[in-house]
Amino acid sequence: MSHCTVIPVPALEDNYMYLIIDNESKQAAAIDPVDIDAIQRAAADNQATITTILTTHNHWDHSGGNLKLIKAVSTIDRVYGGNGDGVPGCTHEVGDGDSFLIGARTQVKVLFTPCHTQGHVCYYIDDAHVFTGDTMFISGAGNFNTGTPKQMMEAFDKILGLPESVNVWVGHEYTAKNCAFACFCEPNNEELQKRLEWARKQGSLHAGEKGTVPSTIAKEKACNPFARIDQLTVMEFCGQCDDRVERMRLVRKGKDDWGRRG
């Protein structure tokens, strides 16, 4: 049973911040609060008090509001970030399996998912929600940057090992474009065509539309090419490569090449 309420808050052009409100205490955590005015409005609208910042990784569009929010909100006494990630204002560096509470009853578990940055983490909350930052997107994955295909494969395996009913809350609204690539990767998969049509209809919270968060683990297993590297159709896209790490690399390369098409 989940003891929290999740409020997605759009920021910048396509970022998602989140407010996680412990229902009993009304204490809240802000995830990647780059727009401090918007996250404070969300807290006020929901009669919540922000006490904690959860940072998925150190890129400015996720961590760039930390110091400003700490200065603006006196009730914040904890800032979490991944081990070795250099998160601004971090008071608690965390690694795989670490756990802590938000408010009275909301349980947070840390998944260490380095690749996009060297200390990227995801937050698994109340066994019901996972906040994946720039590791897993809906029907996509973050850039590997200085990480490796093996790291991203291991990160996906870790996330996909959660129960299929778990809600997946991502760091960016990239869903329609990601679904278009998924259809390119598996052109005969009708489920992916339906998912693309759905994503286009949902639009973006940033434009006042519905947006596409959350997904679920089950939906990502069905529709995310980076989660489907063991499926025959994705193996065919990769040229019948037998190595899982190489297939992850080839799907990433395929997405990058597809994105550069005129």
Tab-separated table of C-alpha atoms in Angstrom:
chain	number	residue	atom	x	y	z
A	1	MET	CA	0.000	0.000	0.000
A	2	SER	CA	1.341	3.404	-0.958
A	3	HIS	CA	1.381	6.076	1.746
A	4	CYS	CA	2.125	8.976	-0.583
A	5	THR	CA	0.665	11.159	-3.312
A	6	VAL	CA	2.711	11.919	-6.437
A	7	ILE	CA	2.312	15.302	-8.135
A	8	PRO	CA	4.108	15.710	-11.490
A	9	VAL	CA	5.236	19.288	-12.080
A	10	PRO	CA	6.434	20.339	-15.564
A	11	ALA	CA	9.582	22.452	-15.835
A	12	LEU	CA	11.676	24.060	-18.572
A	13	GLU	CA	10.877	22.762	-22.061
A	14	ASP	CA	10.294	19.094	-21.290
A	15	ASN	CA	11.579	18.276	-17.773
A	16	TYR	CA	9.504	16.664	-15.079
A	17	MET	CA	9.879	17.501	-11.406
A	18	TYR	CA	7.838	15.631	-8.820
A	19	LEU	CA	6.390	16.385	-5.419
A	20	ILE	CA	6.084	13.283	-3.210
A	21	ILE	CA	3.702	14.002	-0.344
A	22	ASP	CA	3.546	11.740	2.700
A	23	ASN	CA	-0.199	11.512	3.248
A	24	GLU	CA	-0.034	11.250	7.046
A	25	SER	CA	2.368	14.086	7.856
A	26	LYS	CA	1.978	16.247	4.728
A	27	GLN	CA	5.765	16.439	4.601
A	28	ALA	CA	7.069	16.263	1.041
A	29	ALA	CA	10.121	15.519	-1.060
A	30	ALA	CA	10.875	17.440	-4.243
A	31	ILE	CA	12.475	15.385	-6.994
A	32	ASP	CA	14.825	17.292	-9.326
A	33	PRO	CA	13.297	20.720	-8.487
A	34	VAL	CA	14.952	22.875	-11.160
A	35	ASP	CA	12.051	25.388	-11.204
A	36	ILE	CA	11.771	26.394	-7.554
A	37	ASP	CA	8.754	28.654	-8.027
A	38	ALA	CA	6.703	25.919	-9.682
A	39	ILE	CA	7.596	23.288	-7.089
A	40	GLN	CA	6.740	25.679	-4.229
A	41	ARG	CA	3.380	26.451	-5.843
A	42	ALA	CA	2.661	22.727	-6.088
A	43	ALA	CA	3.463	22.309	-2.402
A	44	ALA	CA	1.250	25.232	-1.410
A	45	ASP	CA	-1.613	24.012	-3.609
A	46	ASN	CA	-1.471	20.645	-1.838
A	47	GLN	CA	-0.928	21.990	1.707
A	48	ALA	CA	2.431	20.218	1.864
A	49	THR	CA	5.737	21.187	3.484
A	50	ILE	CA	8.903	20.418	1.537
A	51	THR	CA	11.499	18.872	3.868
A	52	THR	CA	13.612	16.850	1.439
A	53	ILE	CA	15.180	17.088	-2.011
A	54	LEU	CA	15.775	13.900	-4.008
A	55	THR	CA	18.188	14.419	-6.901
A	56	THR	CA	18.510	11.743	-9.574
A	57	HIS	CA	21.718	13.170	-11.067
A	58	ASN	CA	23.926	16.220	-11.281
A	59	HIS	CA	22.955	17.710	-14.661
A	60	TRP	CA	21.853	21.325	-14.276
A	61	ASP	CA	18.301	20.732	-15.533
A	62	HIS	CA	17.777	18.328	-12.610
A	63	SER	CA	20.005	19.674	-9.832
A	64	GLY	CA	20.271	23.357	-10.776
A	65	GLY	CA	17.494	24.450	-8.411
A	66	ASN	CA	18.812	22.723	-5.296
A	67	LEU	CA	20.767	25.571	-3.716
A	68	LYS	CA	18.077	28.132	-4.505
A	69	LEU	CA	15.330	25.933	-3.050
A	70	ILE	CA	17.336	25.259	0.108
A	71	LYS	CA	17.722	29.025	0.566
A	72	ALA	CA	14.028	29.704	-0.125
A	73	VAL	CA	12.501	26.908	2.005
A	74	SER	CA	13.765	26.781	5.587
A	75	THR	CA	12.103	23.426	6.318
A	76	ILE	CA	14.431	21.525	3.959
A	77	ASP	CA	16.986	19.636	6.028
A	78	ARG	CA	18.003	16.761	3.724
A	79	VAL	CA	19.274	16.683	0.153
A	80	TYR	CA	19.930	13.265	-1.347
A	81	GLY	CA	22.109	12.445	-4.355
A	82	GLY	CA	24.043	9.495	-5.713
A	83	ASN	CA	27.468	8.480	-4.461
A	84	GLY	CA	30.167	10.404	-6.279
A	85	ASP	CA	27.769	12.417	-8.428
A	86	GLY	CA	28.630	15.826	-6.975
A	87	VAL	CA	25.036	16.943	-6.495
A	88	PRO	CA	24.792	20.605	-5.410
A	89	GLY	CA	23.804	21.001	-1.759
A	90	CYS	CA	23.891	17.260	-1.104
A	91	THR	CA	23.789	16.314	2.580
A	92	HIS	CA	23.283	12.568	2.101
A	93	GLU	CA	25.094	10.656	-0.653
A	94	VAL	CA	23.328	7.333	-1.233
A	95	GLY	CA	24.012	4.050	-3.000
A	96	ASP	CA	22.253	0.878	-3.989
A	97	GLY	CA	19.908	-0.486	-1.333
A	98	ASP	CA	19.999	2.551	0.946
A	99	SER	CA	16.607	3.449	2.396
A	100	PHE	CA	14.974	6.252	4.366
A	101	LEU	CA	11.595	7.820	5.118
A	102	ILE	CA	9.789	10.868	3.821
A	103	GLY	CA	7.545	12.116	6.612
A	104	ALA	CA	5.858	9.492	8.752
A	105	ARG	CA	5.412	6.469	6.506
A	106	THR	CA	6.654	6.968	2.931
A	107	GLN	CA	9.512	4.534	2.334
A	108	VAL	CA	12.260	5.343	-0.194
A	109	LYS	CA	14.719	2.763	-1.527
A	110	VAL	CA	17.686	3.725	-3.700
A	111	LEU	CA	18.613	2.023	-6.956
A	112	PHE	CA	22.159	2.896	-8.063
A	113	THR	CA	22.008	3.250	-11.860
A	114	PRO	CA	25.256	4.813	-13.113
A	115	CYS	CA	25.669	5.453	-16.841
A	116	HIS	CA	24.025	8.746	-17.810
A	117	THR	CA	26.150	10.181	-14.997
A	118	GLN	CA	28.624	8.324	-12.812
A	119	GLY	CA	26.411	8.541	-9.731
A	120	HIS	CA	22.882	8.488	-11.187
A	121	VAL	CA	20.255	7.026	-8.867
A	122	CYS	CA	16.596	6.104	-9.138
A	123	TYR	CA	14.190	6.299	-6.202
A	124	TYR	CA	11.777	3.404	-5.548
A	125	ILE	CA	9.002	4.615	-3.268
A	126	ASP	CA	6.469	2.601	-1.256
A	127	ASP	CA	6.959	-0.401	-3.562
A	128	ALA	CA	4.611	1.415	-5.940
A	129	HIS	CA	6.537	4.147	-7.776
A	130	VAL	CA	9.984	4.412	-9.354
A	131	PHE	CA	11.504	7.746	-10.390
A	132	THR	CA	14.005	7.010	-13.126
A	133	GLY	CA	15.480	10.425	-13.948
A	134	ASP	CA	17.427	10.189	-17.202
A	135	THR	CA	18.040	6.436	-17.047
A	136	MET	CA	14.716	5.058	-18.281
A	137	PHE	CA	12.300	7.168	-20.293
A	138	ILE	CA	8.885	6.041	-21.494
A	139	SER	CA	9.830	3.854	-24.475
A	140	GLY	CA	13.412	5.096	-24.290
A	141	ALA	CA	16.679	5.469	-22.401
A	142	GLY	CA	18.984	8.312	-21.512
A	143	ASN	CA	22.210	8.989	-23.374
A	144	PHE	CA	25.072	6.856	-22.108
A	145	ASN	CA	27.447	9.873	-22.038
A	146	THR	CA	30.637	8.676	-20.319
A	147	GLY	CA	28.956	5.455	-19.187
A	148	THR	CA	28.879	2.110	-20.969
A	149	PRO	CA	26.246	-0.097	-22.609
A	150	LYS	CA	26.891	-2.648	-19.856
A	151	GLN	CA	26.017	-0.078	-17.196
A	152	MET	CA	22.766	0.857	-18.933
A	153	MET	CA	21.869	-2.796	-19.437
A	154	GLU	CA	22.431	-3.445	-15.730
A	155	ALA	CA	20.402	-0.354	-14.795
A	156	PHE	CA	17.499	-1.489	-16.982
A	157	ASP	CA	17.687	-5.022	-15.581
A	158	LYS	CA	17.476	-3.573	-12.080
A	159	ILE	CA	14.464	-1.384	-12.864
A	160	LEU	CA	12.703	-4.066	-14.892
A	161	GLY	CA	13.082	-6.449	-11.957
A	162	LEU	CA	10.525	-4.412	-10.001
A	163	PRO	CA	6.896	-5.598	-9.948
A	164	GLU	CA	5.094	-5.006	-13.229
A	165	SER	CA	2.433	-2.825	-11.553
A	166	VAL	CA	4.994	-0.241	-10.370
A	167	ASN	CA	4.455	3.231	-11.816
A	168	VAL	CA	7.395	4.636	-13.805
A	169	TRP	CA	7.875	8.409	-13.499
A	170	VAL	CA	10.534	9.739	-15.878
A	171	GLY	CA	12.711	12.846	-16.133
A	172	HIS	CA	11.554	14.179	-19.515
A	173	GLU	CA	8.530	14.225	-21.808
A	174	TYR	CA	10.160	12.480	-24.771
A	175	THR	CA	7.473	9.843	-25.217
A	176	ALA	CA	6.083	10.540	-28.700
A	177	LYS	CA	9.541	10.651	-30.286
A	178	ASN	CA	10.636	7.558	-28.379
A	179	CYS	CA	7.543	5.673	-29.516
A	180	ALA	CA	8.257	6.657	-33.113
A	181	PHE	CA	11.706	5.077	-32.866
A	182	ALA	CA	10.230	1.985	-31.218
A	183	CYS	CA	7.988	1.582	-34.258
A	184	PHE	CA	11.036	1.954	-36.528
A	185	CYS	CA	12.841	-0.702	-34.489
A	186	GLU	CA	9.886	-3.135	-34.549
A	187	PRO	CA	7.795	-2.098	-37.575
A	188	ASN	CA	5.362	-5.025	-37.360
A	189	ASN	CA	4.510	-4.588	-33.679
A	190	GLU	CA	0.909	-3.338	-33.528
A	191	GLU	CA	1.156	-2.613	-29.802
A	192	LEU	CA	3.877	-0.058	-30.520
A	193	GLN	CA	1.760	1.623	-33.185
A	194	LYS	CA	-1.072	1.971	-30.674
A	195	ARG	CA	1.340	3.367	-28.092
A	196	LEU	CA	2.596	5.981	-30.562
A	197	GLU	CA	-0.954	7.085	-31.386
A	198	TRP	CA	-1.731	7.307	-27.657
A	199	ALA	CA	1.402	9.378	-26.929
A	200	ARG	CA	0.561	11.861	-29.680
A	201	LYS	CA	-2.979	12.267	-28.330
A	202	GLN	CA	-1.752	12.737	-24.755
A	203	GLY	CA	0.580	15.569	-25.715
A	204	SER	CA	2.577	17.337	-23.007
A	205	LEU	CA	1.792	18.738	-19.575
A	206	HIS	CA	4.101	21.585	-20.545
A	207	ALA	CA	1.613	22.611	-23.255
A	208	GLY	CA	-1.395	22.239	-20.973
A	209	GLU	CA	-2.237	18.778	-22.273
A	210	LYS	CA	-2.441	15.458	-20.415
A	211	GLY	CA	1.150	14.259	-20.751
A	212	THR	CA	2.256	10.651	-20.649
A	213	VAL	CA	3.432	10.015	-17.069
A	214	PRO	CA	3.293	7.619	-15.424
A	215	SER	CA	4.057	4.472	-17.358
A	216	THR	CA	4.401	1.079	-15.657
A	217	ILE	CA	7.061	-1.592	-15.617
A	218	ALA	CA	4.713	-3.834	-17.608
A	219	LYS	CA	4.221	-1.197	-20.305
A	220	GLU	CA	7.964	-0.596	-20.593
A	221	LYS	CA	8.579	-4.313	-21.012
A	222	ALA	CA	6.034	-4.271	-23.825
A	223	CYS	CA	6.969	-1.025	-25.588
A	224	ASN	CA	10.518	0.124	-24.749
A	225	PRO	CA	13.162	-1.134	-27.224
A	226	PHE	CA	15.898	-0.766	-24.571
A	227	ALA	CA	13.842	-3.071	-22.334
A	228	ARG	CA	13.269	-5.521	-25.180
A	229	ILE	CA	16.833	-6.404	-26.173
A	230	ASP	CA	16.057	-10.091	-25.568
A	231	GLN	CA	13.012	-10.113	-27.878
A	232	LEU	CA	13.506	-11.715	-31.298
A	233	THR	CA	12.288	-8.646	-33.179
A	234	VAL	CA	14.826	-6.388	-31.446
A	235	MET	CA	17.526	-9.021	-31.900
A	236	GLU	CA	16.748	-8.924	-35.623
A	237	PHE	CA	17.089	-5.122	-35.578
A	238	CYS	CA	20.535	-5.671	-34.044
A	239	GLY	CA	21.562	-8.164	-36.725
A	240	GLN	CA	21.028	-11.323	-34.645
A	241	CYS	CA	23.773	-10.313	-32.214
A	242	ASP	CA	24.146	-12.863	-29.399
A	243	ASP	CA	25.642	-10.512	-26.806
A	244	ARG	CA	23.192	-8.572	-24.621
A	245	VAL	CA	25.603	-5.714	-23.950
A	246	GLU	CA	26.264	-5.309	-27.656
A	247	ARG	CA	22.524	-5.309	-28.368
A	248	MET	CA	22.082	-2.475	-25.866
A	249	ARG	CA	24.833	-0.580	-27.668
A	250	LEU	CA	23.276	-1.249	-31.059
A	251	VAL	CA	19.804	-0.104	-29.973
A	252	ARG	CA	21.361	3.118	-28.614
A	253	LYS	CA	23.308	3.592	-31.854
A	254	GLY	CA	20.161	2.848	-33.847
A	255	LYS	CA	18.234	5.493	-31.924
A	256	ASP	CA	21.018	8.049	-32.360
A	257	ASP	CA	21.331	7.363	-36.091
A	258	TRP	CA	17.547	7.473	-36.526
A	259	GLY	CA	17.415	10.797	-34.678
A	260	ARG	CA	19.953	12.335	-37.018
A	261	ARG	CA	17.963	11.512	-40.144
A	262	GLY	CA	16.922	14.530	-42.163
